[in-house]
Amino acid sequence: MLTDQELVERAFTMLEFSYVPYSHFPVGAALECAGGEIFTGCNVENAAYGSTICAERTAIVKAVSEGHRDDWRRLAVVGNSRDYCWPCGACRQMLYEFGGPGLKLLVARGDHDFVTLTLGDLLPHGFGPSDLE
């Protein structure tokens, strides 16, 4: 199993793959599942801005498409910014769908410093599958 710092560094390796000709703001993500599987992602922009996908959602879709829907442990999200690279609202909702409020988040800034919190801390009143029962 990777340390928190190693998972953050794995996310940083994804910055070079980001396709960001419009924002020039690369983001990387690394999602760890209970069995140690790591799914990485980067943001991919599009001239039709609504078609852009965030790094977190790239990693989420890769994990779900490989059958990992309820065994997520940690997600690292990184950027080259001075502030921490917080997941956007759409990503928070997708994370809540599969990871739930207990998902551990490692949110980093460009100097590789990171903070650790749960998704429930970041999205305290999330809407998930159990709300539809």
Short mmCIF file of N, CA, C and O in Angstrom, two decimals:
data_model
loop_
_atom_site.label_atom_id
_atom_site.label_comp_id
_atom_site.label_asym_id
_atom_site.label_seq_id
_atom_site.Cartn_x
_atom_site.Cartn_y
_atom_site.Cartn_z
N MET A 1 0.84 -1.18 0.00
CA MET A 1 0.00 0.00 0.00
C MET A 1 0.89 1.25 0.00
O MET A 1 1.89 1.32 0.70
N LEU A 2 0.48 2.22 -0.78
CA LEU A 2 1.22 3.47 -0.86
C LEU A 2 0.97 4.33 0.37
O LEU A 2 -0.11 4.30 0.96
N THR A 3 1.96 5.13 0.73
CA THR A 3 1.74 6.14 1.77
C THR A 3 0.90 7.26 1.16
O THR A 3 0.74 7.34 -0.07
N ASP A 4 0.38 8.13 2.01
CA ASP A 4 -0.37 9.28 1.51
C ASP A 4 0.49 10.10 0.56
O ASP A 4 0.03 10.51 -0.51
N GLN A 5 1.74 10.36 0.93
CA GLN A 5 2.62 11.17 0.08
C GLN A 5 2.86 10.48 -1.27
O GLN A 5 2.87 11.14 -2.31
N GLU A 6 3.03 9.16 -1.26
CA GLU A 6 3.23 8.44 -2.52
C GLU A 6 2.01 8.52 -3.42
O GLU A 6 2.13 8.64 -4.65
N LEU A 7 0.81 8.46 -2.84
CA LEU A 7 -0.40 8.59 -3.65
C LEU A 7 -0.50 10.00 -4.24
O LEU A 7 -0.85 10.17 -5.41
N VAL A 8 -0.15 11.00 -3.45
CA VAL A 8 -0.12 12.38 -3.94
C VAL A 8 0.88 12.49 -5.10
O VAL A 8 0.58 13.09 -6.14
N GLU A 9 2.04 11.91 -4.95
CA GLU A 9 3.05 11.97 -6.02
C GLU A 9 2.57 11.25 -7.28
O GLU A 9 2.86 11.69 -8.40
N ARG A 10 1.84 10.16 -7.12
CA ARG A 10 1.27 9.45 -8.28
C ARG A 10 0.31 10.39 -9.02
O ARG A 10 0.30 10.42 -10.24
N ALA A 11 -0.47 11.16 -8.28
CA ALA A 11 -1.37 12.13 -8.92
C ALA A 11 -0.57 13.21 -9.65
O ALA A 11 -0.95 13.63 -10.75
N PHE A 12 0.53 13.65 -9.06
CA PHE A 12 1.36 14.67 -9.72
C PHE A 12 1.92 14.17 -11.05
O PHE A 12 2.10 14.96 -11.98
N THR A 13 2.17 12.88 -11.19
CA THR A 13 2.68 12.37 -12.47
C THR A 13 1.66 12.54 -13.59
O THR A 13 2.03 12.52 -14.76
N MET A 14 0.41 12.72 -13.24
CA MET A 14 -0.63 12.85 -14.25
C MET A 14 -0.72 14.26 -14.85
O MET A 14 -1.34 14.45 -15.90
N LEU A 15 -0.10 15.24 -14.21
CA LEU A 15 -0.18 16.61 -14.72
C LEU A 15 0.35 16.70 -16.15
O LEU A 15 -0.20 17.44 -16.97
N GLU A 16 1.38 15.94 -16.45
CA GLU A 16 1.97 16.03 -17.79
C GLU A 16 1.04 15.51 -18.89
O GLU A 16 1.22 15.83 -20.06
N PHE A 17 0.03 14.76 -18.53
CA PHE A 17 -0.90 14.21 -19.51
C PHE A 17 -2.16 15.07 -19.67
O PHE A 17 -2.98 14.81 -20.56
N SER A 18 -2.32 16.07 -18.83
CA SER A 18 -3.49 16.94 -18.92
C SER A 18 -3.53 17.62 -20.28
O SER A 18 -2.50 18.01 -20.83
N TYR A 19 -4.73 17.78 -20.80
CA TYR A 19 -4.95 18.51 -22.04
C TYR A 19 -5.70 19.78 -21.65
O TYR A 19 -6.91 19.75 -21.40
N VAL A 20 -4.96 20.88 -21.53
CA VAL A 20 -5.52 22.12 -20.98
C VAL A 20 -5.19 23.35 -21.84
O VAL A 20 -4.65 24.33 -21.33
N PRO A 21 -5.52 23.33 -23.14
CA PRO A 21 -5.17 24.46 -23.99
C PRO A 21 -5.95 25.74 -23.68
O PRO A 21 -5.57 26.81 -24.14
N TYR A 22 -7.02 25.65 -22.91
CA TYR A 22 -7.86 26.81 -22.64
C TYR A 22 -7.60 27.40 -21.26
O TYR A 22 -7.36 28.59 -21.12
N SER A 23 -7.63 26.58 -20.24
CA SER A 23 -7.42 27.08 -18.87
C SER A 23 -5.93 27.14 -18.50
O SER A 23 -5.55 27.90 -17.63
N HIS A 24 -5.12 26.30 -19.13
CA HIS A 24 -3.71 26.17 -18.77
C HIS A 24 -3.55 25.81 -17.29
O HIS A 24 -2.59 26.23 -16.65
N PHE A 25 -4.50 25.03 -16.76
CA PHE A 25 -4.52 24.63 -15.36
C PHE A 25 -4.59 23.10 -15.28
O PHE A 25 -5.67 22.52 -15.17
N PRO A 26 -3.43 22.44 -15.35
CA PRO A 26 -3.45 20.97 -15.28
C PRO A 26 -3.79 20.46 -13.89
O PRO A 26 -3.38 21.05 -12.89
N VAL A 27 -4.55 19.39 -13.85
CA VAL A 27 -4.93 18.74 -12.59
C VAL A 27 -4.70 17.25 -12.75
O VAL A 27 -4.96 16.68 -13.81
N GLY A 28 -4.21 16.63 -11.68
CA GLY A 28 -4.01 15.18 -11.67
C GLY A 28 -4.74 14.57 -10.50
O GLY A 28 -4.97 15.22 -9.48
N ALA A 29 -5.10 13.29 -10.64
CA ALA A 29 -5.80 12.58 -9.57
C ALA A 29 -5.32 11.14 -9.52
O ALA A 29 -4.90 10.58 -10.54
N ALA A 30 -5.38 10.57 -8.34
CA ALA A 30 -5.05 9.15 -8.16
C ALA A 30 -6.02 8.59 -7.11
O ALA A 30 -6.07 9.09 -5.99
N LEU A 31 -6.78 7.59 -7.50
CA LEU A 31 -7.79 6.97 -6.65
C LEU A 31 -7.33 5.58 -6.26
O LEU A 31 -6.98 4.77 -7.13
N GLU A 32 -7.30 5.31 -4.97
CA GLU A 32 -6.87 4.01 -4.47
C GLU A 32 -8.08 3.22 -3.98
O GLU A 32 -8.91 3.74 -3.22
N CYS A 33 -8.16 1.96 -4.39
CA CYS A 33 -9.21 1.05 -3.93
C CYS A 33 -8.67 0.14 -2.84
O CYS A 33 -7.46 0.08 -2.60
N ALA A 34 -9.57 -0.56 -2.17
CA ALA A 34 -9.21 -1.38 -1.01
C ALA A 34 -8.16 -2.44 -1.33
O ALA A 34 -7.33 -2.77 -0.49
N GLY A 35 -8.18 -2.97 -2.53
CA GLY A 35 -7.20 -4.01 -2.90
C GLY A 35 -5.86 -3.46 -3.35
O GLY A 35 -4.99 -4.21 -3.76
N GLY A 36 -5.69 -2.15 -3.28
CA GLY A 36 -4.44 -1.52 -3.67
C GLY A 36 -4.41 -1.04 -5.11
O GLY A 36 -3.43 -0.44 -5.55
N GLU A 37 -5.47 -1.28 -5.87
CA GLU A 37 -5.53 -0.81 -7.25
C GLU A 37 -5.54 0.72 -7.25
O GLU A 37 -6.19 1.34 -6.43
N ILE A 38 -4.81 1.30 -8.20
CA ILE A 38 -4.75 2.75 -8.34
C ILE A 38 -5.28 3.12 -9.71
O ILE A 38 -4.84 2.58 -10.73
N PHE A 39 -6.22 4.05 -9.74
CA PHE A 39 -6.76 4.57 -10.99
C PHE A 39 -6.42 6.05 -11.04
O PHE A 39 -6.76 6.81 -10.14
N THR A 40 -5.71 6.43 -12.09
CA THR A 40 -5.25 7.81 -12.22
C THR A 40 -6.10 8.55 -13.24
O THR A 40 -6.79 7.94 -14.06
N GLY A 41 -6.00 9.86 -13.19
CA GLY A 41 -6.71 10.68 -14.15
C GLY A 41 -6.10 12.06 -14.28
O GLY A 41 -5.35 12.50 -13.41
N CYS A 42 -6.41 12.70 -15.39
CA CYS A 42 -6.00 14.08 -15.62
C CYS A 42 -7.20 14.79 -16.24
O CYS A 42 -8.13 14.15 -16.74
N ASN A 43 -7.17 16.12 -16.20
CA ASN A 43 -8.26 16.85 -16.83
C ASN A 43 -8.04 16.91 -18.33
O ASN A 43 -6.91 16.98 -18.82
N VAL A 44 -9.16 16.84 -19.06
CA VAL A 44 -9.14 16.87 -20.52
C VAL A 44 -10.17 17.91 -20.96
O VAL A 44 -11.37 17.70 -20.81
N GLU A 45 -9.67 19.04 -21.47
CA GLU A 45 -10.56 20.12 -21.87
C GLU A 45 -11.04 19.92 -23.30
O GLU A 45 -10.52 19.10 -24.05
N ASN A 46 -12.05 20.71 -23.64
CA ASN A 46 -12.65 20.64 -24.96
C ASN A 46 -13.09 22.05 -25.35
O ASN A 46 -13.52 22.81 -24.47
N ALA A 47 -13.03 22.37 -26.63
CA ALA A 47 -13.47 23.69 -27.10
C ALA A 47 -14.94 23.93 -26.74
O ALA A 47 -15.33 25.07 -26.49
N ALA A 48 -15.73 22.87 -26.70
CA ALA A 48 -17.10 22.95 -26.19
C ALA A 48 -16.96 22.71 -24.68
O ALA A 48 -16.94 21.57 -24.23
N TYR A 49 -16.80 23.78 -23.91
CA TYR A 49 -16.39 23.70 -22.51
C TYR A 49 -17.16 22.69 -21.68
O TYR A 49 -16.61 22.03 -20.81
N GLY A 50 -18.44 22.52 -21.93
CA GLY A 50 -19.24 21.57 -21.16
C GLY A 50 -18.80 20.12 -21.33
O GLY A 50 -19.13 19.27 -20.51
N SER A 51 -18.04 19.85 -22.37
CA SER A 51 -17.55 18.49 -22.62
C SER A 51 -16.25 18.19 -21.88
O SER A 51 -15.75 17.08 -21.94
N THR A 52 -15.71 19.19 -21.22
CA THR A 52 -14.48 19.01 -20.44
C THR A 52 -14.72 18.03 -19.30
O THR A 52 -15.79 18.00 -18.71
N ILE A 53 -13.70 17.22 -18.99
CA ILE A 53 -13.80 16.30 -17.85
C ILE A 53 -12.64 16.56 -16.90
O ILE A 53 -11.50 16.77 -17.32
N CYS A 54 -12.96 16.59 -15.63
CA CYS A 54 -11.96 16.85 -14.59
C CYS A 54 -11.12 15.60 -14.33
O CYS A 54 -11.54 14.47 -14.64
N ALA A 55 -9.97 15.79 -13.73
CA ALA A 55 -9.07 14.68 -13.40
C ALA A 55 -9.75 13.68 -12.48
O ALA A 55 -9.61 12.46 -12.66
N GLU A 56 -10.48 14.19 -11.49
CA GLU A 56 -11.13 13.29 -10.53
C GLU A 56 -12.15 12.40 -11.22
O GLU A 56 -12.22 11.20 -10.99
N ARG A 57 -12.96 13.00 -12.11
CA ARG A 57 -13.97 12.21 -12.81
C ARG A 57 -13.35 11.24 -13.79
O ARG A 57 -13.90 10.17 -14.02
N THR A 58 -12.19 11.59 -14.36
CA THR A 58 -11.49 10.64 -15.22
C THR A 58 -11.11 9.40 -14.41
O THR A 58 -11.36 8.26 -14.83
N ALA A 59 -10.53 9.60 -13.24
CA ALA A 59 -10.15 8.47 -12.38
C ALA A 59 -11.39 7.69 -11.93
O ALA A 59 -11.37 6.45 -11.88
N ILE A 60 -12.47 8.40 -11.60
CA ILE A 60 -13.70 7.75 -11.16
C ILE A 60 -14.24 6.84 -12.25
O ILE A 60 -14.57 5.67 -12.01
N VAL A 61 -14.34 7.36 -13.46
CA VAL A 61 -14.90 6.59 -14.57
C VAL A 61 -14.01 5.38 -14.88
O VAL A 61 -14.53 4.28 -15.15
N LYS A 62 -12.71 5.54 -14.79
CA LYS A 62 -11.82 4.40 -15.01
C LYS A 62 -12.05 3.32 -13.96
O LYS A 62 -12.12 2.14 -14.28
N ALA A 63 -12.19 3.73 -12.70
CA ALA A 63 -12.41 2.75 -11.62
C ALA A 63 -13.75 2.04 -11.79
O ALA A 63 -13.82 0.81 -11.71
N VAL A 64 -14.80 2.80 -12.02
CA VAL A 64 -16.13 2.21 -12.16
C VAL A 64 -16.18 1.28 -13.36
O VAL A 64 -16.75 0.19 -13.30
N SER A 65 -15.53 1.68 -14.46
CA SER A 65 -15.56 0.85 -15.66
C SER A 65 -14.78 -0.45 -15.48
O SER A 65 -14.94 -1.39 -16.27
N GLU A 66 -13.96 -0.52 -14.43
CA GLU A 66 -13.22 -1.75 -14.12
C GLU A 66 -13.85 -2.50 -12.96
O GLU A 66 -13.25 -3.41 -12.39
N GLY A 67 -15.08 -2.11 -12.57
CA GLY A 67 -15.83 -2.84 -11.56
C GLY A 67 -15.64 -2.38 -10.12
O GLY A 67 -16.12 -3.03 -9.19
N HIS A 68 -14.96 -1.26 -9.92
CA HIS A 68 -14.72 -0.76 -8.56
C HIS A 68 -15.72 0.34 -8.24
O HIS A 68 -15.55 1.48 -8.66
N ARG A 69 -16.76 -0.04 -7.49
CA ARG A 69 -17.83 0.91 -7.19
C ARG A 69 -18.01 1.16 -5.70
O ARG A 69 -18.61 2.15 -5.33
N ASP A 70 -17.52 0.29 -4.86
CA ASP A 70 -17.80 0.45 -3.43
C ASP A 70 -16.60 0.09 -2.55
O ASP A 70 -16.77 -0.22 -1.39
N ASP A 71 -15.41 0.16 -3.12
CA ASP A 71 -14.22 -0.22 -2.34
C ASP A 71 -13.14 0.87 -2.38
O ASP A 71 -11.97 0.58 -2.28
N TRP A 72 -13.55 2.12 -2.49
CA TRP A 72 -12.60 3.21 -2.58
C TRP A 72 -12.05 3.56 -1.21
O TRP A 72 -12.78 3.59 -0.24
N ARG A 73 -10.75 3.84 -1.14
CA ARG A 73 -10.11 4.19 0.12
C ARG A 73 -9.69 5.66 0.18
O ARG A 73 -10.00 6.35 1.13
N ARG A 74 -8.95 6.10 -0.85
CA ARG A 74 -8.38 7.46 -0.83
C ARG A 74 -8.35 8.02 -2.24
O ARG A 74 -8.18 7.28 -3.21
N LEU A 75 -8.44 9.34 -2.32
CA LEU A 75 -8.28 10.03 -3.59
C LEU A 75 -7.35 11.21 -3.38
O LEU A 75 -7.58 12.03 -2.47
N ALA A 76 -6.32 11.30 -4.21
CA ALA A 76 -5.43 12.47 -4.20
C ALA A 76 -5.79 13.35 -5.39
O ALA A 76 -5.97 12.84 -6.51
N VAL A 77 -5.89 14.65 -5.15
CA VAL A 77 -6.16 15.64 -6.20
C VAL A 77 -5.09 16.71 -6.10
O VAL A 77 -4.87 17.28 -5.02
N VAL A 78 -4.42 16.98 -7.22
CA VAL A 78 -3.28 17.90 -7.19
C VAL A 78 -3.33 18.88 -8.35
O VAL A 78 -3.92 18.60 -9.39
N GLY A 79 -2.69 20.02 -8.15
CA GLY A 79 -2.53 21.01 -9.20
C GLY A 79 -1.25 21.80 -8.96
O GLY A 79 -0.62 21.66 -7.91
N ASN A 80 -0.90 22.63 -9.91
CA ASN A 80 0.32 23.44 -9.80
C ASN A 80 0.05 24.81 -9.19
O ASN A 80 0.81 25.74 -9.40
N SER A 81 -1.00 24.94 -8.43
CA SER A 81 -1.42 26.23 -7.90
C SER A 81 -0.80 26.52 -6.54
O SER A 81 -0.29 25.64 -5.87
N ARG A 82 -0.91 27.79 -6.13
CA ARG A 82 -0.44 28.19 -4.81
C ARG A 82 -1.40 27.73 -3.72
O ARG A 82 -1.00 27.53 -2.58
N ASP A 83 -2.67 27.59 -4.07
CA ASP A 83 -3.67 27.12 -3.12
C ASP A 83 -3.92 25.63 -3.38
O ASP A 83 -3.50 25.08 -4.41
N TYR A 84 -4.61 24.99 -2.48
CA TYR A 84 -4.94 23.58 -2.64
C TYR A 84 -5.92 23.41 -3.80
O TYR A 84 -6.75 24.29 -4.05
N CYS A 85 -5.82 22.32 -4.49
CA CYS A 85 -6.61 22.06 -5.69
C CYS A 85 -7.89 21.30 -5.30
O CYS A 85 -7.96 20.07 -5.40
N TRP A 86 -8.90 22.04 -4.86
CA TRP A 86 -10.13 21.45 -4.37
C TRP A 86 -10.98 20.90 -5.50
O TRP A 86 -11.10 21.53 -6.55
N PRO A 87 -11.63 19.76 -5.30
CA PRO A 87 -12.54 19.23 -6.32
C PRO A 87 -13.72 20.18 -6.54
O PRO A 87 -14.24 20.78 -5.58
N CYS A 88 -14.16 20.30 -7.78
CA CYS A 88 -15.32 21.13 -8.09
C CYS A 88 -16.60 20.44 -7.60
O CYS A 88 -16.58 19.29 -7.14
N GLY A 89 -17.72 21.13 -7.71
CA GLY A 89 -18.99 20.59 -7.24
C GLY A 89 -19.40 19.32 -7.95
O GLY A 89 -19.89 18.37 -7.32
N ALA A 90 -19.22 19.26 -9.27
CA ALA A 90 -19.59 18.05 -10.02
C ALA A 90 -18.75 16.86 -9.57
O ALA A 90 -19.27 15.75 -9.41
N CYS A 91 -17.48 17.08 -9.31
CA CYS A 91 -16.61 15.99 -8.85
C CYS A 91 -17.00 15.55 -7.44
O CYS A 91 -17.01 14.36 -7.14
N ARG A 92 -17.32 16.50 -6.60
CA ARG A 92 -17.74 16.16 -5.23
C ARG A 92 -18.97 15.27 -5.28
O ARG A 92 -19.07 14.29 -4.53
N GLN A 93 -19.91 15.58 -6.16
CA GLN A 93 -21.12 14.77 -6.27
C GLN A 93 -20.80 13.36 -6.78
O GLN A 93 -21.30 12.37 -6.25
N MET A 94 -19.95 13.26 -7.78
CA MET A 94 -19.56 11.94 -8.30
C MET A 94 -18.83 11.13 -7.23
O MET A 94 -19.05 9.93 -7.09
N LEU A 95 -17.97 11.79 -6.48
CA LEU A 95 -17.26 11.10 -5.40
C LEU A 95 -18.22 10.61 -4.34
O LEU A 95 -18.07 9.50 -3.81
N TYR A 96 -19.23 11.41 -4.03
CA TYR A 96 -20.22 11.03 -3.02
C TYR A 96 -21.02 9.80 -3.47
O TYR A 96 -21.36 8.94 -2.67
N GLU A 97 -21.31 9.73 -4.76
CA GLU A 97 -22.08 8.62 -5.31
C GLU A 97 -21.41 7.28 -5.03
O GLU A 97 -22.07 6.31 -4.67
N PHE A 98 -20.10 7.22 -5.19
CA PHE A 98 -19.39 5.94 -5.08
C PHE A 98 -18.54 5.82 -3.82
O PHE A 98 -18.39 4.72 -3.29
N GLY A 99 -17.97 6.91 -3.35
CA GLY A 99 -17.07 6.85 -2.20
C GLY A 99 -17.74 7.14 -0.88
O GLY A 99 -17.28 6.70 0.17
N GLY A 100 -18.82 7.90 -0.91
CA GLY A 100 -19.53 8.25 0.30
C GLY A 100 -18.78 9.27 1.14
O GLY A 100 -17.64 9.64 0.84
N PRO A 101 -19.41 9.71 2.22
CA PRO A 101 -18.85 10.78 3.04
C PRO A 101 -17.55 10.41 3.75
O PRO A 101 -16.78 11.28 4.13
N GLY A 102 -17.27 9.13 3.91
CA GLY A 102 -16.05 8.72 4.61
C GLY A 102 -14.81 8.63 3.74
O GLY A 102 -13.72 8.36 4.23
N LEU A 103 -14.96 8.86 2.43
CA LEU A 103 -13.82 8.78 1.52
C LEU A 103 -12.74 9.76 1.95
O LEU A 103 -13.01 10.95 2.17
N LYS A 104 -11.52 9.29 2.08
CA LYS A 104 -10.39 10.14 2.48
C LYS A 104 -9.87 10.88 1.25
O LYS A 104 -9.59 10.27 0.22
N LEU A 105 -9.73 12.20 1.37
CA LEU A 105 -9.21 13.05 0.30
C LEU A 105 -7.87 13.63 0.71
O LEU A 105 -7.69 14.07 1.84
N LEU A 106 -6.94 13.62 -0.23
CA LEU A 106 -5.63 14.24 -0.08
C LEU A 106 -5.58 15.34 -1.14
O LEU A 106 -5.54 15.05 -2.33
N VAL A 107 -5.63 16.58 -0.72
CA VAL A 107 -5.74 17.71 -1.64
C VAL A 107 -4.45 18.51 -1.57
O VAL A 107 -4.08 19.02 -0.51
N ALA A 108 -3.76 18.59 -2.72
CA ALA A 108 -2.41 19.19 -2.73
C ALA A 108 -2.36 20.48 -3.53
O ALA A 108 -3.20 20.75 -4.38
N ARG A 109 -1.33 21.25 -3.24
CA ARG A 109 -1.01 22.44 -4.02
C ARG A 109 0.31 22.17 -4.76
O ARG A 109 0.92 21.12 -4.60
N GLY A 110 0.74 23.13 -5.54
CA GLY A 110 1.90 22.95 -6.42
C GLY A 110 3.21 22.62 -5.74
O GLY A 110 4.08 22.00 -6.34
N ASP A 111 3.37 23.01 -4.48
CA ASP A 111 4.62 22.69 -3.78
C ASP A 111 4.59 21.30 -3.15
O ASP A 111 5.48 20.94 -2.39
N HIS A 112 3.57 20.50 -3.47
CA HIS A 112 3.39 19.12 -3.02
C HIS A 112 2.93 19.00 -1.57
O HIS A 112 2.83 17.90 -1.05
N ASP A 113 2.67 20.13 -0.91
CA ASP A 113 2.07 20.08 0.42
C ASP A 113 0.60 19.69 0.23
O ASP A 113 -0.03 20.10 -0.75
N PHE A 114 0.06 18.91 1.15
CA PHE A 114 -1.33 18.50 1.01
C PHE A 114 -2.03 18.49 2.36
O PHE A 114 -1.39 18.41 3.41
N VAL A 115 -3.35 18.59 2.30
CA VAL A 115 -4.20 18.48 3.48
C VAL A 115 -5.03 17.22 3.32
O VAL A 115 -5.30 16.76 2.21
N THR A 116 -5.42 16.65 4.45
CA THR A 116 -6.22 15.42 4.46
C THR A 116 -7.56 15.72 5.13
O THR A 116 -7.60 16.33 6.20
N LEU A 117 -8.63 15.31 4.49
CA LEU A 117 -9.96 15.46 5.04
C LEU A 117 -10.86 14.40 4.43
O LEU A 117 -10.44 13.69 3.51
N THR A 118 -12.06 14.28 4.93
CA THR A 118 -13.00 13.34 4.33
C THR A 118 -13.91 14.09 3.36
O THR A 118 -14.06 15.31 3.45
N LEU A 119 -14.54 13.33 2.49
CA LEU A 119 -15.50 13.94 1.58
C LEU A 119 -16.64 14.56 2.36
O LEU A 119 -17.16 15.61 1.98
N GLY A 120 -17.01 13.94 3.48
CA GLY A 120 -18.06 14.51 4.33
C GLY A 120 -17.68 15.87 4.88
O GLY A 120 -18.55 16.72 5.09
N ASP A 121 -16.39 16.11 5.12
CA ASP A 121 -15.93 17.43 5.54
C ASP A 121 -16.11 18.45 4.42
O ASP A 121 -16.46 19.60 4.65
N LEU A 122 -15.83 18.00 3.20
CA LEU A 122 -15.88 18.89 2.04
C LEU A 122 -17.31 19.07 1.52
O LEU A 122 -17.64 20.12 0.97
N LEU A 123 -18.14 18.06 1.69
CA LEU A 123 -19.53 18.09 1.22
C LEU A 123 -20.41 17.56 2.35
O LEU A 123 -20.85 16.42 2.33
N PRO A 124 -20.66 18.41 3.36
CA PRO A 124 -21.29 17.92 4.59
C PRO A 124 -22.73 17.42 4.44
O PRO A 124 -23.18 16.61 5.23
N HIS A 125 -23.43 17.90 3.46
CA HIS A 125 -24.83 17.47 3.30
C HIS A 125 -25.01 16.91 1.90
O HIS A 125 -25.90 17.34 1.15
N GLY A 126 -24.18 15.93 1.57
CA GLY A 126 -24.21 15.36 0.23
C GLY A 126 -25.49 14.59 -0.07
O GLY A 126 -26.18 14.12 0.84
N PHE A 127 -25.79 14.45 -1.33
CA PHE A 127 -26.95 13.72 -1.81
C PHE A 127 -26.44 12.46 -2.48
O PHE A 127 -25.66 12.51 -3.41
N GLY A 128 -26.87 11.31 -1.96
CA GLY A 128 -26.39 10.04 -2.49
C GLY A 128 -27.50 9.05 -2.73
O GLY A 128 -28.70 9.36 -2.54
N PRO A 129 -27.16 7.84 -3.12
CA PRO A 129 -28.14 6.81 -3.43
C PRO A 129 -29.14 6.56 -2.31
O PRO A 129 -30.33 6.32 -2.57
N SER A 130 -28.71 6.62 -1.06
CA SER A 130 -29.63 6.34 0.05
C SER A 130 -30.72 7.41 0.17
O SER A 130 -31.78 7.15 0.74
N ASP A 131 -30.49 8.59 -0.40
CA ASP A 131 -31.50 9.64 -0.36
C ASP A 131 -32.67 9.36 -1.28
O ASP A 131 -33.71 10.03 -1.20
N LEU A 132 -32.52 8.41 -2.17
CA LEU A 132 -33.59 8.06 -3.11
C LEU A 132 -34.48 6.93 -2.59
O LEU A 132 -35.43 6.54 -3.25
N GLU A 133 -34.16 6.39 -1.42
CA GLU A 133 -34.95 5.28 -0.86
C GLU A 133 -36.22 5.77 -0.21
O GLU A 133 -36.33 6.83 0.31
#
